[in-house]
XYZ file of C-alpha atoms in Angstrom:
298
model
C -4.634 7.237 -20.290
C -5.921 6.479 -23.482
C -9.771 7.370 -23.280
C -10.704 4.275 -24.727
C -8.945 1.974 -22.517
C -10.617 -0.697 -20.516
C -9.644 -0.506 -16.422
C -7.180 -3.174 -16.544
C -5.360 -1.491 -19.762
C -5.553 2.038 -17.762
C -3.898 0.161 -14.793
C -1.423 -1.317 -16.949
C -0.796 2.348 -18.323
C -0.525 3.680 -15.023
C 1.788 1.159 -13.590
C 4.455 2.046 -16.667
C 3.832 5.461 -15.647
C 4.550 5.231 -12.107
C 7.747 2.734 -12.632
C 9.086 5.261 -15.224
C 8.789 8.264 -12.824
C 10.341 6.368 -9.823
C 13.275 5.697 -12.405
C 13.431 9.576 -12.719
C 12.852 10.775 -9.357
C 15.078 8.128 -7.016
C 18.882 9.376 -7.042
C 21.446 7.708 -9.306
C 23.205 4.418 -8.251
C 26.594 6.070 -9.194
C 26.106 9.173 -7.253
C 27.164 9.633 -3.869
C 26.674 7.931 -1.547
C 26.445 5.115 -4.014
C 25.405 2.637 -1.340
C 22.552 4.271 0.162
C 20.972 5.432 -3.342
C 22.018 1.862 -4.552
C 19.568 0.328 -1.732
C 17.116 3.109 -2.412
C 16.499 1.820 -5.707
C 16.538 -1.638 -4.840
C 13.935 -1.261 -2.688
C 11.481 0.833 -4.819
C 12.514 -0.708 -8.193
C 11.810 -4.316 -7.978
C 8.326 -4.268 -9.572
C 5.374 -4.818 -6.926
C 1.659 -4.400 -7.409
C 1.620 -0.751 -7.161
C -1.554 -1.044 -5.690
C -1.511 2.274 -3.606
C -0.199 4.481 -6.874
C -2.851 3.090 -9.037
C -5.555 3.794 -6.415
C -4.320 7.211 -6.685
C -4.454 7.752 -10.543
C -7.865 5.752 -10.504
C -9.788 7.988 -7.968
C -8.228 11.303 -9.270
C -8.879 10.432 -12.997
C -12.353 9.096 -12.158
C -13.163 12.646 -10.930
C -11.456 14.858 -13.723
C -7.878 15.436 -12.326
C -4.927 15.189 -14.758
C -2.401 12.712 -14.663
C 0.304 15.445 -13.944
C -1.743 16.615 -11.132
C -1.583 12.849 -9.641
C 1.845 11.947 -10.051
C 3.274 13.931 -7.236
C 0.851 11.905 -4.666
C 1.115 8.730 -6.266
C 4.814 8.294 -6.250
C 4.729 9.762 -2.611
C 2.343 7.141 -1.445
C 4.817 4.374 -3.203
C 7.884 5.858 -1.851
C 6.378 5.557 1.927
C 5.338 2.137 1.088
C 8.498 1.089 0.031
C 9.856 2.585 3.350
C 7.753 0.762 5.388
C 8.592 -2.628 3.506
C 12.619 -1.993 4.157
C 11.904 -1.729 7.755
C 9.380 -4.140 8.140
C 11.992 -6.896 6.866
C 14.251 -5.847 9.219
C 15.618 -8.332 11.882
C 14.245 -6.026 14.448
C 10.899 -6.550 12.772
C 9.716 -9.115 10.812
C 13.266 -10.486 9.745
C 12.632 -11.653 6.389
C 15.419 -12.336 3.662
C 13.164 -12.049 0.550
C 10.874 -9.472 -1.014
C 9.618 -9.486 -4.215
C 11.520 -12.702 -5.334
C 14.652 -10.805 -4.135
C 16.900 -10.350 -0.831
C 15.510 -7.596 1.055
C 17.443 -4.754 1.555
C 19.205 -5.347 4.726
C 20.382 -8.728 3.105
C 21.401 -7.316 -0.032
C 23.298 -4.668 1.831
C 23.153 -4.278 5.289
C 21.026 -3.257 8.211
C 22.286 0.373 8.766
C 22.025 0.752 5.014
C 18.589 -0.616 5.155
C 17.293 1.753 7.933
C 18.987 4.820 6.399
C 17.249 3.814 2.870
C 13.926 3.575 4.545
C 14.372 6.850 6.129
C 15.435 8.368 2.652
C 12.603 7.048 0.944
C 10.093 8.660 3.540
C 11.981 11.870 3.309
C 11.785 12.053 -0.450
C 7.830 11.109 -0.522
C 7.196 14.181 1.109
C 9.659 16.446 -0.701
C 8.084 15.013 -3.805
C 4.430 15.696 -2.650
C 5.376 19.025 -1.741
C 5.930 19.961 -5.131
C 2.545 18.446 -6.635
C 1.028 20.293 -9.375
C -2.004 21.077 -7.300
C -3.180 24.567 -5.410
C -1.669 25.363 -2.172
C -4.693 24.116 -0.058
C -4.695 20.557 -1.495
C -0.995 20.000 -1.521
C -1.228 21.039 2.545
C -4.195 18.898 2.707
C -2.360 15.949 0.925
C 0.744 16.203 2.908
C -1.497 16.390 6.261
C -3.239 12.986 4.880
C -0.315 11.328 4.413
C 1.620 11.998 7.352
C -1.201 10.675 9.579
C -1.675 7.721 7.587
C 2.055 6.885 8.242
C 2.160 7.594 11.457
C 1.180 6.302 14.835
C -2.414 6.944 14.167
C -1.843 5.037 11.127
C 0.857 2.511 9.644
C 3.425 2.688 12.551
C 0.748 2.552 15.221
C -0.572 -0.602 13.385
C 2.783 -1.972 13.257
C 3.538 -1.333 17.111
C 0.098 -3.275 17.699
C 0.965 -6.175 15.767
C 4.312 -6.223 17.428
C 2.633 -6.288 20.651
C 0.273 -9.309 19.264
C 3.120 -11.427 17.776
C 4.289 -14.694 19.940
C 0.946 -15.598 21.204
C 0.867 -13.523 24.691
C -2.379 -12.378 23.968
C -5.461 -13.462 21.938
C -6.608 -10.560 20.198
C -10.534 -10.190 19.525
C -11.679 -10.026 16.122
C -12.744 -6.154 16.190
C -8.846 -5.534 17.870
C -7.319 -7.482 14.856
C -9.595 -5.546 12.421
C -8.512 -2.253 14.123
C -4.759 -3.472 13.975
C -5.123 -3.727 10.177
C -6.846 -0.930 9.604
C -4.089 0.927 10.846
C -1.230 -1.167 9.735
C -2.364 -1.991 5.906
C -5.651 -0.081 5.472
C -4.591 3.429 6.345
C -2.024 3.782 3.494
C -4.462 2.194 1.242
C -7.197 4.578 2.465
C -4.776 7.287 2.237
C -3.927 6.677 -1.646
C -7.500 6.997 -2.522
C -7.981 10.137 -0.394
C -4.829 11.857 -2.248
C -6.584 11.302 -5.498
C -9.958 12.430 -3.850
C -8.246 15.736 -2.658
C -6.267 16.381 -6.104
C -9.287 16.354 -8.008
C -11.268 18.267 -5.427
C -14.142 15.973 -4.675
C -17.180 16.948 -2.569
C -17.328 15.666 1.075
C -20.265 13.280 0.572
C -18.719 11.528 -2.336
C -15.491 11.021 -0.347
C -17.350 9.579 2.437
C -18.293 6.977 -0.076
C -14.836 6.685 -1.043
C -13.872 6.023 2.535
C -16.259 3.177 2.800
C -14.749 1.414 -0.439
C -11.266 2.188 0.884
C -11.772 1.092 4.580
C -13.351 -2.426 3.023
C -10.203 -2.806 0.357
C -7.800 -2.542 3.224
C -8.990 -5.144 5.192
C -9.512 -7.497 2.161
C -6.280 -6.915 1.110
C -4.667 -8.123 4.681
C -7.101 -11.101 4.877
C -6.230 -12.163 1.630
C -2.487 -11.630 2.451
C -3.044 -13.789 5.346
C -4.595 -16.333 3.314
C -2.050 -16.260 0.669
C 0.535 -16.933 3.389
C -1.130 -19.945 4.587
C -2.214 -21.188 0.962
C 0.841 -19.871 -0.869
C 4.337 -20.897 -1.877
C 7.437 -18.363 -1.369
C 8.302 -18.898 -5.352
C 4.802 -17.402 -6.211
C 4.599 -14.973 -3.596
C 7.897 -13.660 -3.757
C 8.279 -13.690 0.005
C 9.033 -16.302 2.562
C 5.587 -18.101 2.943
C 4.169 -19.685 6.323
C 6.208 -16.858 8.322
C 3.053 -15.834 10.077
C 2.215 -19.336 11.685
C 6.184 -19.632 12.541
C 6.033 -16.351 14.102
C 2.871 -16.977 15.907
C 1.563 -13.740 13.969
C -1.984 -12.692 14.684
C -3.586 -13.054 11.422
C -7.506 -14.093 10.199
C -6.946 -17.650 9.446
C -5.185 -18.094 13.090
C -8.222 -16.704 14.735
C -10.990 -17.260 12.703
C -10.009 -20.072 10.364
C -9.452 -20.267 6.774
C -13.084 -20.835 5.949
C -14.441 -18.025 7.736
C -11.554 -15.798 6.414
C -12.908 -16.432 2.887
C -16.185 -15.780 4.137
C -15.136 -12.526 5.649
C -13.360 -11.759 2.299
C -16.643 -12.279 0.419
C -18.155 -9.724 2.735
C -15.983 -7.017 2.004
C -16.210 -7.455 -2.034
C -19.601 -6.877 -1.522
C -19.151 -3.847 0.636
C -16.678 -2.323 -1.939
C -19.178 -2.725 -4.694
C -22.049 -1.293 -2.619
C -19.745 1.718 -1.828
C -19.259 2.017 -5.580
C -22.332 1.604 -6.993
C -23.753 5.097 -6.378
C -20.602 6.595 -8.205
C -21.684 4.463 -11.762
C -19.278 3.811 -14.708
C -16.587 6.327 -13.349
C -15.921 3.683 -10.464
C -14.600 1.228 -13.046
C -11.326 1.410 -12.411
C -11.543 1.185 -8.576
C -13.776 -1.777 -8.838
C -11.209 -3.542 -10.966
C -8.427 -2.944 -8.024
C -10.665 -4.241 -5.418
C -11.183 -7.379 -7.636
C -7.183 -7.520 -7.705
C -6.955 -7.173 -4.257
C -9.244 -10.389 -3.389
C -8.076 -12.339 -6.007
C -4.478 -12.072 -6.395
C -1.718 -14.857 -5.966
C 0.932 -12.858 -4.333
C-alpha cells in the first residue's frame, strides 16, 4: 500500500491485491476435474465486498505487519467465506438462485458440484493459511482461530441456530437473535480482525479493544443486511430481496421493527468508534470499514 494513500484508497488497493491473489491460488478451470474447478472459481471470483480480507489487511498493517505476511490469512478467510455462501445458497439451506448478481453455484452447475466446491474451498483455505509467511507459533494460532470461527462454536453453529429459528416455530428474544448472529456472521468477521492482529504480534490489551470493535462490526453488518432485505431490491443487492420475510426468518426488523433496527445500528456504530478511539490514527482504515458496513447498499 502507498504510505500516502487514504483509507478508502488503501481499501481499493487491498481489494485489487486479494482479487489477484485469489485468481492465482484457485485451480485453473481447464485443469481436471474441470467442473469442480470452474465451480470454485465461480464462487470466489465473481466480486463481493471482500470485507473479511480487508479487515485482515487493515488490522495487520495498522500494527506493522507486511502485506506479504497478511496475504495468506486474507486469502484463507475469504475462501472460508466463499465456501459458506455456496453452502448457504443450497436448496437444503436458503435455496437461493442469485448471488452477486449471478446464478448461485448449484444453479450454474449442480447441487453435488456445489457441495464439493464448498468443501474444496474450505480445504484450500486451511492449506493456504498453513503456508503463511509468519513464525510457526503465529501460524498455528491463526489456524486455530479460523477453525473455531468456522465451526460449531462459530459460523456453522450460528447457521444451525438460524435454521432452528426459521419458519416461526419459536420467536427469539433479542439477546438470542444477537447471539445467533454473533456466531453466524460475527465470528468470521471477528476472526478476520484477530488474524491480522496475530500476524502483527499485537498485545493482549490491544486485542481486547479490537475484539470490541469486531463484535460490534459483526452485529452491525447483520442488522444492515436485515434492513437491506426489507428496503433493497434484487438488482442492487445482487441477491433475492425479500426472502427473509418469505421464509419467516429471524431478523432484526421482524423482531424489533425497522426503526428500532436503525437505532440499534447507530448504537453499534458508536461502539465501534469508542473501541477504536484509543488506537488513534492507526485505526483509520478500520474505522472506514466500519462505516462501510453500516452504510452499504448491498
